[in-house]
Amino acid sequence: MAAADPGTALPASHVQAAPRPTRDVHRVVVTGGAGFLGSHLCTRLVAEGVDVVCLDNLLTGSAANVGHLQGADGFRVIRREVTDFVHVPGPVDQFGIGGSGSGTGRSS
């Protein structure tokens, strides 16, 4: 088989997925969870059965971005400035960062 031209994409049949981690993830905190990226991350995690705590100050994100998740088992939104101390009761397996931090409510 000839080597593929570096500018040519391989067909999907030649692409192998990386092995997934074997560690079980049960609960994740997503900062910026009501923003564009964070809300998609929250949606994906909830669909996979992960409990999600969504932290967002809603300055650049919108509650409407996670409105479809309201009432879902294991999903909770906390409106909070993440540059302040935030206590999340209970065990947390991972943190996900869905926002850039550019919308912080801090003034210099």
Backbone as a printed PyTorch tensor [residue, N CA C, xyz], in Angstrom:
tensor([[[  0.8460,  -1.1720,   0.0000],
         [  0.0000,   0.0000,   0.0000],
         [  0.8910,   1.2340,   0.0000]],

        [[  0.6200,   2.1630,  -0.8840],
         [  1.4210,   3.3730,  -0.9960],
         [  1.1040,   4.3150,   0.1550]],

        [[  2.0970,   5.0990,   0.5360],
         [  1.8930,   6.0850,   1.6060],
         [  0.9180,   7.1530,   1.1420]],

        [[  0.0790,   7.5900,   2.0370],
         [ -0.9160,   8.6160,   1.7140],
         [ -0.2390,   9.9690,   1.6020]],

        [[ -0.7280,  10.7730,   0.6850],
         [ -0.2600,  12.1500,   0.5490],
         [ -0.6050,  12.8670,   1.8440]],

        [[  0.3460,  13.6120,   2.4670],
         [  0.0700,  14.2650,   3.7490],
         [ -1.1280,  15.2140,   3.6920]],

        [[ -1.4710,  15.7260,   2.5200],
         [ -2.6020,  16.6370,   2.4050],
         [ -3.9250,  15.9300,   2.1710]],

        [[ -3.9010,  14.5990,   2.0910],
         [ -5.1060,  13.8380,   1.8090],
         [ -5.5970,  13.1520,   3.0790]],

        [[ -6.8660,  13.3060,   3.3630],
         [ -7.4440,  12.6580,   4.5460],
         [ -7.6290,  11.1710,   4.2700]],

        [[ -7.3880,  10.3710,   5.2900],
         [ -7.6160,   8.9360,   5.1680],
         [ -9.1020,   8.6430,   5.2680]],

        [[ -9.5770,   7.6170,   4.5940],
         [-10.9840,   7.2420,   4.7560],
         [-11.2550,   6.8110,   6.1930]],

        [[-12.5010,   6.9570,   6.6150],
         [-12.8840,   6.6400,   7.9940],
         [-12.5140,   5.2190,   8.3840]],

        [[-12.4820,   4.2970,   7.4050],
         [-12.1460,   2.9050,   7.7170],
         [-10.6980,   2.7500,   8.1670]],

        [[ -9.8480,   3.7620,   7.8930],
         [ -8.4460,   3.7100,   8.2860],
         [ -8.1630,   4.4370,   9.5970]],

        [[ -9.1690,   5.0630,  10.1610],
         [ -8.9870,   5.8310,  11.3860],
         [ -9.3960,   4.9700,  12.5630]],

        [[ -8.4990,   4.8310,  13.5260],
         [ -8.8140,   4.0540,  14.7140],
         [ -8.9840,   5.0030,  15.8960]],

        [[-10.0180,   4.7710,  16.6560],
         [-10.2640,   5.5920,  17.8390],
         [ -9.2340,   5.2720,  18.9110]],

        [[ -8.8450,   6.2970,  19.6310],
         [ -7.9240,   6.0970,  20.7500],
         [ -8.6500,   5.3170,  21.8370]],

        [[ -7.9330,   4.4940,  22.5760],
         [ -8.5990,   3.7550,  23.6600],
         [ -9.1520,   4.7200,  24.6990]],

        [[-10.3380,   4.4250,  25.1760],
         [-10.9810,   5.2670,  26.1840],
         [-10.4600,   4.8880,  27.5510]],

        [[-10.3790,   5.8620,  28.4510],
         [ -9.9310,   5.5410,  29.8110],
         [-10.9000,   4.5690,  30.4750]],

        [[-10.3710,   3.7320,  31.3190],
         [-11.2050,   2.7310,  31.9740],
         [-11.7690,   3.2220,  33.3030]],

        [[-11.3220,   4.3890,  33.7550],
         [-11.7900,   4.9220,  35.0390],
         [-13.2440,   5.3690,  34.9260]],

        [[-14.0500,   4.9640,  35.8810],
         [-15.4470,   5.3710,  35.8930],
         [-15.5680,   6.8150,  36.3510]],

        [[-16.3530,   7.5840,  35.6390],
         [-16.6180,   8.9720,  36.0010],
         [-18.0960,   9.0660,  36.3500]],

        [[-18.3750,   9.4950,  37.5810],
         [-19.7520,   9.5650,  38.0460],
         [-20.2500,  10.9940,  38.2170]],

        [[-19.3340,  11.9110,  38.5290],
         [-19.7510,  13.2910,  38.8120],
         [-18.6880,  14.2650,  38.3190]],

        [[-19.1430,  15.2530,  37.5400],
         [-18.2310,  16.2240,  36.9380],
         [-18.7440,  17.6290,  37.2240]],

        [[-17.8260,  18.5430,  37.5240],
         [-18.1430,  19.9650,  37.6430],
         [-17.6700,  20.6310,  36.3530]],

        [[-18.5810,  21.3540,  35.6810],
         [-18.2410,  22.0590,  34.4440],
         [-18.3310,  23.5500,  34.7060]],

        [[-17.1900,  24.2390,  34.6500],
         [-17.2030,  25.6910,  34.7960],
         [-17.5070,  26.2960,  33.4330]],

        [[-18.2870,  27.3670,  33.4370],
         [-18.7250,  27.9440,  32.1660],
         [-19.7320,  27.0420,  31.4740]],

        [[-20.4600,  26.2800,  32.2650],
         [-21.3560,  25.2640,  31.7230],
         [-22.5570,  25.7840,  30.9590]],

        [[-22.8960,  27.0670,  31.0940],
         [-24.0340,  27.6220,  30.3600],
         [-23.6030,  28.3580,  29.0970]],

        [[-22.3080,  28.3120,  28.7930],
         [-21.8140,  28.9090,  27.5510],
         [-21.9560,  27.9290,  26.4020]],

        [[-21.4890,  28.3370,  25.2290],
         [-21.6220,  27.4920,  24.0410],
         [-20.9140,  26.1550,  24.2210]],

        [[-19.6310,  26.1790,  24.5130],
         [-18.8750,  24.9290,  24.6570],
         [-19.3100,  24.1500,  25.8920]],

        [[-19.4310,  24.8590,  27.0150],
         [-19.7860,  24.1940,  28.2570],
         [-21.1400,  23.5100,  28.2110]],

        [[-22.1130,  24.1400,  27.5600],
         [-23.4490,  23.5380,  27.4860],
         [-23.4320,  22.2590,  26.6570]],

        [[-22.6210,  22.2390,  25.6080],
         [-22.5000,  21.0080,  24.8170],
         [-21.8010,  19.9140,  25.6190]],

        [[-20.8030,  20.3040,  26.4070],
         [-20.1330,  19.3400,  27.2750],
         [-21.1140,  18.7820,  28.3070]],

        [[-21.9050,  19.6620,  28.9190],
         [-22.9130,  19.2190,  29.8950],
         [-23.9000,  18.2540,  29.2610]],

        [[-24.3860,  18.5830,  28.0700],
         [-25.3520,  17.7310,  27.3700],
         [-24.7650,  16.3470,  27.1230]],

        [[-23.5390,  16.3060,  26.6570],
         [-22.8900,  15.0260,  26.3590],
         [-22.7200,  14.1910,  27.6290]],

        [[-22.2590,  14.8280,  28.7050],
         [-22.0390,  14.1030,  29.9500],
         [-23.3460,  13.5690,  30.5290]],

        [[-24.3930,  14.3800,  30.5250],
         [-25.6990,  13.9230,  31.0390],
         [-26.2000,  12.7500,  30.1990]],

        [[-26.0240,  12.8250,  28.8780],
         [-26.4510,  11.7350,  27.9950],
         [-25.7050,  10.4390,  28.3000]],

        [[-24.4810,  10.5650,  28.8110],
         [-23.6880,   9.3860,  29.1690],
         [-23.9550,   8.9100,  30.5940]],

        [[-24.9010,   9.5610,  31.2830],
         [-25.2710,   9.1290,  32.6270],
         [-24.4160,   9.6930,  33.7380]],

        [[-23.6510,  10.7420,  33.4410],
         [-22.7890,  11.3690,  34.4390],
         [-23.5730,  12.4620,  35.1580]],

        [[-23.4310,  12.5590,  36.4780],
         [-24.0040,  13.6740,  37.2320],
         [-23.1660,  14.9150,  36.9370]],

        [[-23.8260,  16.0270,  36.6210],
         [-23.1250,  17.2410,  36.2170],
         [-23.5390,  18.4070,  37.1030]],

        [[-22.5300,  19.1050,  37.6480],
         [-22.7480,  20.3680,  38.3430],
         [-22.2220,  21.4430,  37.4040]],

        [[-23.1240,  22.2810,  36.9250],
         [-22.8010,  23.3380,  35.9690],
         [-22.6140,  24.6430,  36.7330]],

        [[-21.3980,  25.1830,  36.7040],
         [-21.1140,  26.4610,  37.3550],
         [-20.9980,  27.5410,  36.2920]],

        [[-21.7410,  28.6310,  36.4420],
         [-21.6530,  29.7280,  35.4830],
         [-22.1810,  30.9930,  36.1260]],

        [[-21.5570,  32.1360,  35.7990],
         [-22.0450,  33.4090,  36.3200],
         [-23.0790,  34.0500,  35.3910]],

        [[-23.2960,  33.4480,  34.2350],
         [-24.2790,  33.8680,  33.2420],
         [-24.0180,  35.2610,  32.6680]],

        [[-22.7810,  35.7330,  32.7430],
         [-22.4590,  37.0080,  32.1010],
         [-22.3340,  36.8500,  30.5950]],

        [[-21.6860,  35.7890,  30.1580],
         [-21.5840,  35.5380,  28.7210],
         [-22.3400,  34.2800,  28.3170]],

        [[-22.6240,  33.4100,  29.2580],
         [-23.4260,  32.2230,  28.9840],
         [-24.8910,  32.5480,  29.1740]],

        [[-25.7400,  31.5870,  28.8830],
         [-27.1850,  31.7860,  29.0000],
         [-27.8350,  30.5440,  29.5980]],

        [[-28.7500,  30.7770,  30.5250],
         [-29.4870,  29.6570,  31.1140],
         [-30.2520,  28.8870,  30.0390]],

        [[-30.6040,  29.5600,  28.9460],
         [-31.3160,  28.8910,  27.8490],
         [-30.4610,  27.8010,  27.2070]],

        [[-29.1300,  27.9350,  27.2750],
         [-28.2420,  26.9280,  26.6750],
         [-28.3100,  25.5880,  27.3830]],

        [[-28.7070,  25.5940,  28.6530],
         [-28.8370,  24.3400,  29.3990],
         [-30.2850,  24.1190,  29.8510]],

        [[-31.1940,  24.9100,  29.3120],
         [-32.6070,  24.7860,  29.6860],
         [-33.1760,  23.4000,  29.4310]],

        [[-32.7150,  22.7610,  28.3590],
         [-33.2010,  21.4130,  28.0350],
         [-32.7350,  20.3770,  29.0540]],

        [[-31.7380,  20.7170,  29.8720],
         [-31.2410,  19.7900,  30.8860],
         [-31.9100,  19.9800,  32.2480]],

        [[-32.6360,  21.0900,  32.4310],
         [-33.3150,  21.3510,  33.6970],
         [-34.2720,  20.1990,  33.9990]],

        [[-34.1860,  19.6870,  35.1780],
         [-35.0410,  18.5690,  35.5850],
         [-34.4630,  17.2060,  35.2580]],

        [[-33.3580,  17.1710,  34.5070],
         [-32.7250,  15.8860,  34.2050],
         [-32.0850,  15.3340,  35.4740]],

        [[-32.1680,  14.0240,  35.6400],
         [-31.5390,  13.3850,  36.7940],
         [-30.0490,  13.6860,  36.8000]],

        [[-29.5410,  14.1420,  37.9300],
         [-28.1190,  14.3510,  38.0840],
         [-27.5910,  15.6440,  37.5040]],

        [[-28.4570,  16.5660,  37.0810],
         [-27.9860,  17.8420,  36.5320],
         [-28.3860,  18.9750,  37.4610]],

        [[-27.4130,  19.8560,  37.7370],
         [-27.6620,  20.9940,  38.6270],
         [-26.8770,  22.2030,  38.1330]],

        [[-27.5340,  23.3690,  38.1240],
         [-26.8750,  24.6150,  37.7530],
         [-26.6630,  25.4420,  39.0140]],

        [[-25.4540,  25.9600,  39.1660],
         [-25.1430,  26.8780,  40.2580],
         [-24.6500,  28.1700,  39.6210]],

        [[-25.3930,  29.2560,  39.8470],
         [-24.9770,  30.5580,  39.3140],
         [-23.9640,  31.1470,  40.2910]],

        [[-22.7180,  31.1910,  39.8590],
         [-21.6470,  31.5960,  40.7630],
         [-20.4760,  32.1070,  39.9510]],

        [[-19.7780,  33.0680,  40.5000],
         [-18.5280,  33.5590,  39.9310],
         [-17.4430,  32.5690,  40.3220]],

        [[-16.8450,  31.8980,  39.3480],
         [-15.9110,  30.8250,  39.6670],
         [-14.5610,  31.3250,  40.1570]],

        [[-14.3170,  32.6380,  40.0920],
         [-13.0730,  33.1520,  40.6710],
         [-13.1940,  33.2740,  42.1840]],

        [[-14.4190,  33.1480,  42.7120],
         [-14.6500,  33.0910,  44.1520],
         [-14.6050,  31.6270,  44.5890]],

        [[-14.4430,  31.4040,  45.8810],
         [-14.4850,  30.0430,  46.4060],
         [-15.8700,  29.4520,  46.1690]],

        [[-15.9040,  28.2510,  45.6670],
         [-17.1690,  27.5500,  45.4390],
         [-17.0610,  26.1820,  46.1040]],

        [[-17.9640,  25.9150,  47.0320],
         [-18.0080,  24.6050,  47.6800],
         [-19.0280,  23.7480,  46.9570]],

        [[-18.5840,  22.6190,  46.4630],
         [-19.4800,  21.6490,  45.8330],
         [-19.5060,  20.4440,  46.7510]],

        [[-20.6220,  20.2370,  47.4520],
         [-20.6800,  19.1090,  48.3820],
         [-20.6450,  17.7750,  47.6470]],

        [[-20.0280,  16.8100,  48.2840],
         [-19.9670,  15.4710,  47.7170],
         [-18.7290,  15.2490,  46.8700]],

        [[-18.5080,  14.0040,  46.4960],
         [-17.3170,  13.6680,  45.7040],
         [-17.4300,  14.1880,  44.2730]],

        [[-16.2990,  14.5480,  43.6960],
         [-16.2260,  14.9970,  42.3010],
         [-15.1270,  14.1880,  41.6230]],

        [[-15.4420,  13.5920,  40.4710],
         [-14.4740,  12.7660,  39.7540],
         [-13.6140,  13.5750,  38.7940]],

        [[-14.1960,  14.5900,  38.1560],
         [-13.4440,  15.3940,  37.1920],
         [-13.9980,  16.8050,  37.1410]],

        [[-13.1600,  17.7010,  36.6030],
         [-13.5850,  19.0610,  36.3040],
         [-13.4870,  19.2510,  34.8080]],

        [[-14.4700,  19.9340,  34.2400],
         [-14.4270,  20.2890,  32.8300],
         [-14.5170,  21.7950,  32.7180]],

        [[-13.7330,  22.3640,  31.8310],
         [-13.7530,  23.8110,  31.6570],
         [-14.3940,  24.1150,  30.3160]],

        [[-15.5830,  24.7070,  30.3830],
         [-16.3100,  25.0270,  29.1600],
         [-16.1760,  26.4650,  28.7590]],

        [[-15.5990,  27.2980,  29.5940],
         [-15.5030,  28.7160,  29.2840],
         [-14.0810,  29.2090,  29.2970]],

        [[-13.9050,  30.4230,  28.8080],
         [-12.5650,  30.9890,  28.7040],
         [-12.1930,  31.8390,  29.9070]],

        [[-13.1600,  32.2110,  30.7100],
         [-12.8720,  33.1000,  31.8280],
         [-12.8720,  34.5590,  31.4380]],

        [[-13.1770,  34.8480,  30.1680],
         [-13.1580,  36.2340,  29.7100],
         [-14.3560,  37.0200,  30.1910]],

        [[-15.3870,  36.3230,  30.6630],
         [-16.5880,  37.0220,  31.1040],
         [-16.6920,  37.1960,  32.5940]],

        [[-15.5650,  37.1640,  33.2840],
         [-15.6270,  37.2890,  34.7400],
         [-16.1560,  38.6520,  35.1240]],

        [[-16.8460,  38.6830,  36.2230],
         [-17.4530,  39.9250,  36.6900],
         [-16.4960,  40.8190,  37.4480]],

        [[-15.2370,  40.5790,  37.3620],
         [-14.2460,  41.3540,  38.1070],
         [-13.8930,  42.6260,  37.3620]],

        [[-13.7460,  43.6950,  38.0940],
         [-13.2240,  44.9180,  37.4890],
         [-11.8230,  45.1430,  38.0250]],

        [[-10.9750,  45.7410,  37.2090],
         [ -9.5920,  45.9050,  37.6480],
         [ -9.3650,  47.1720,  38.4180]]])
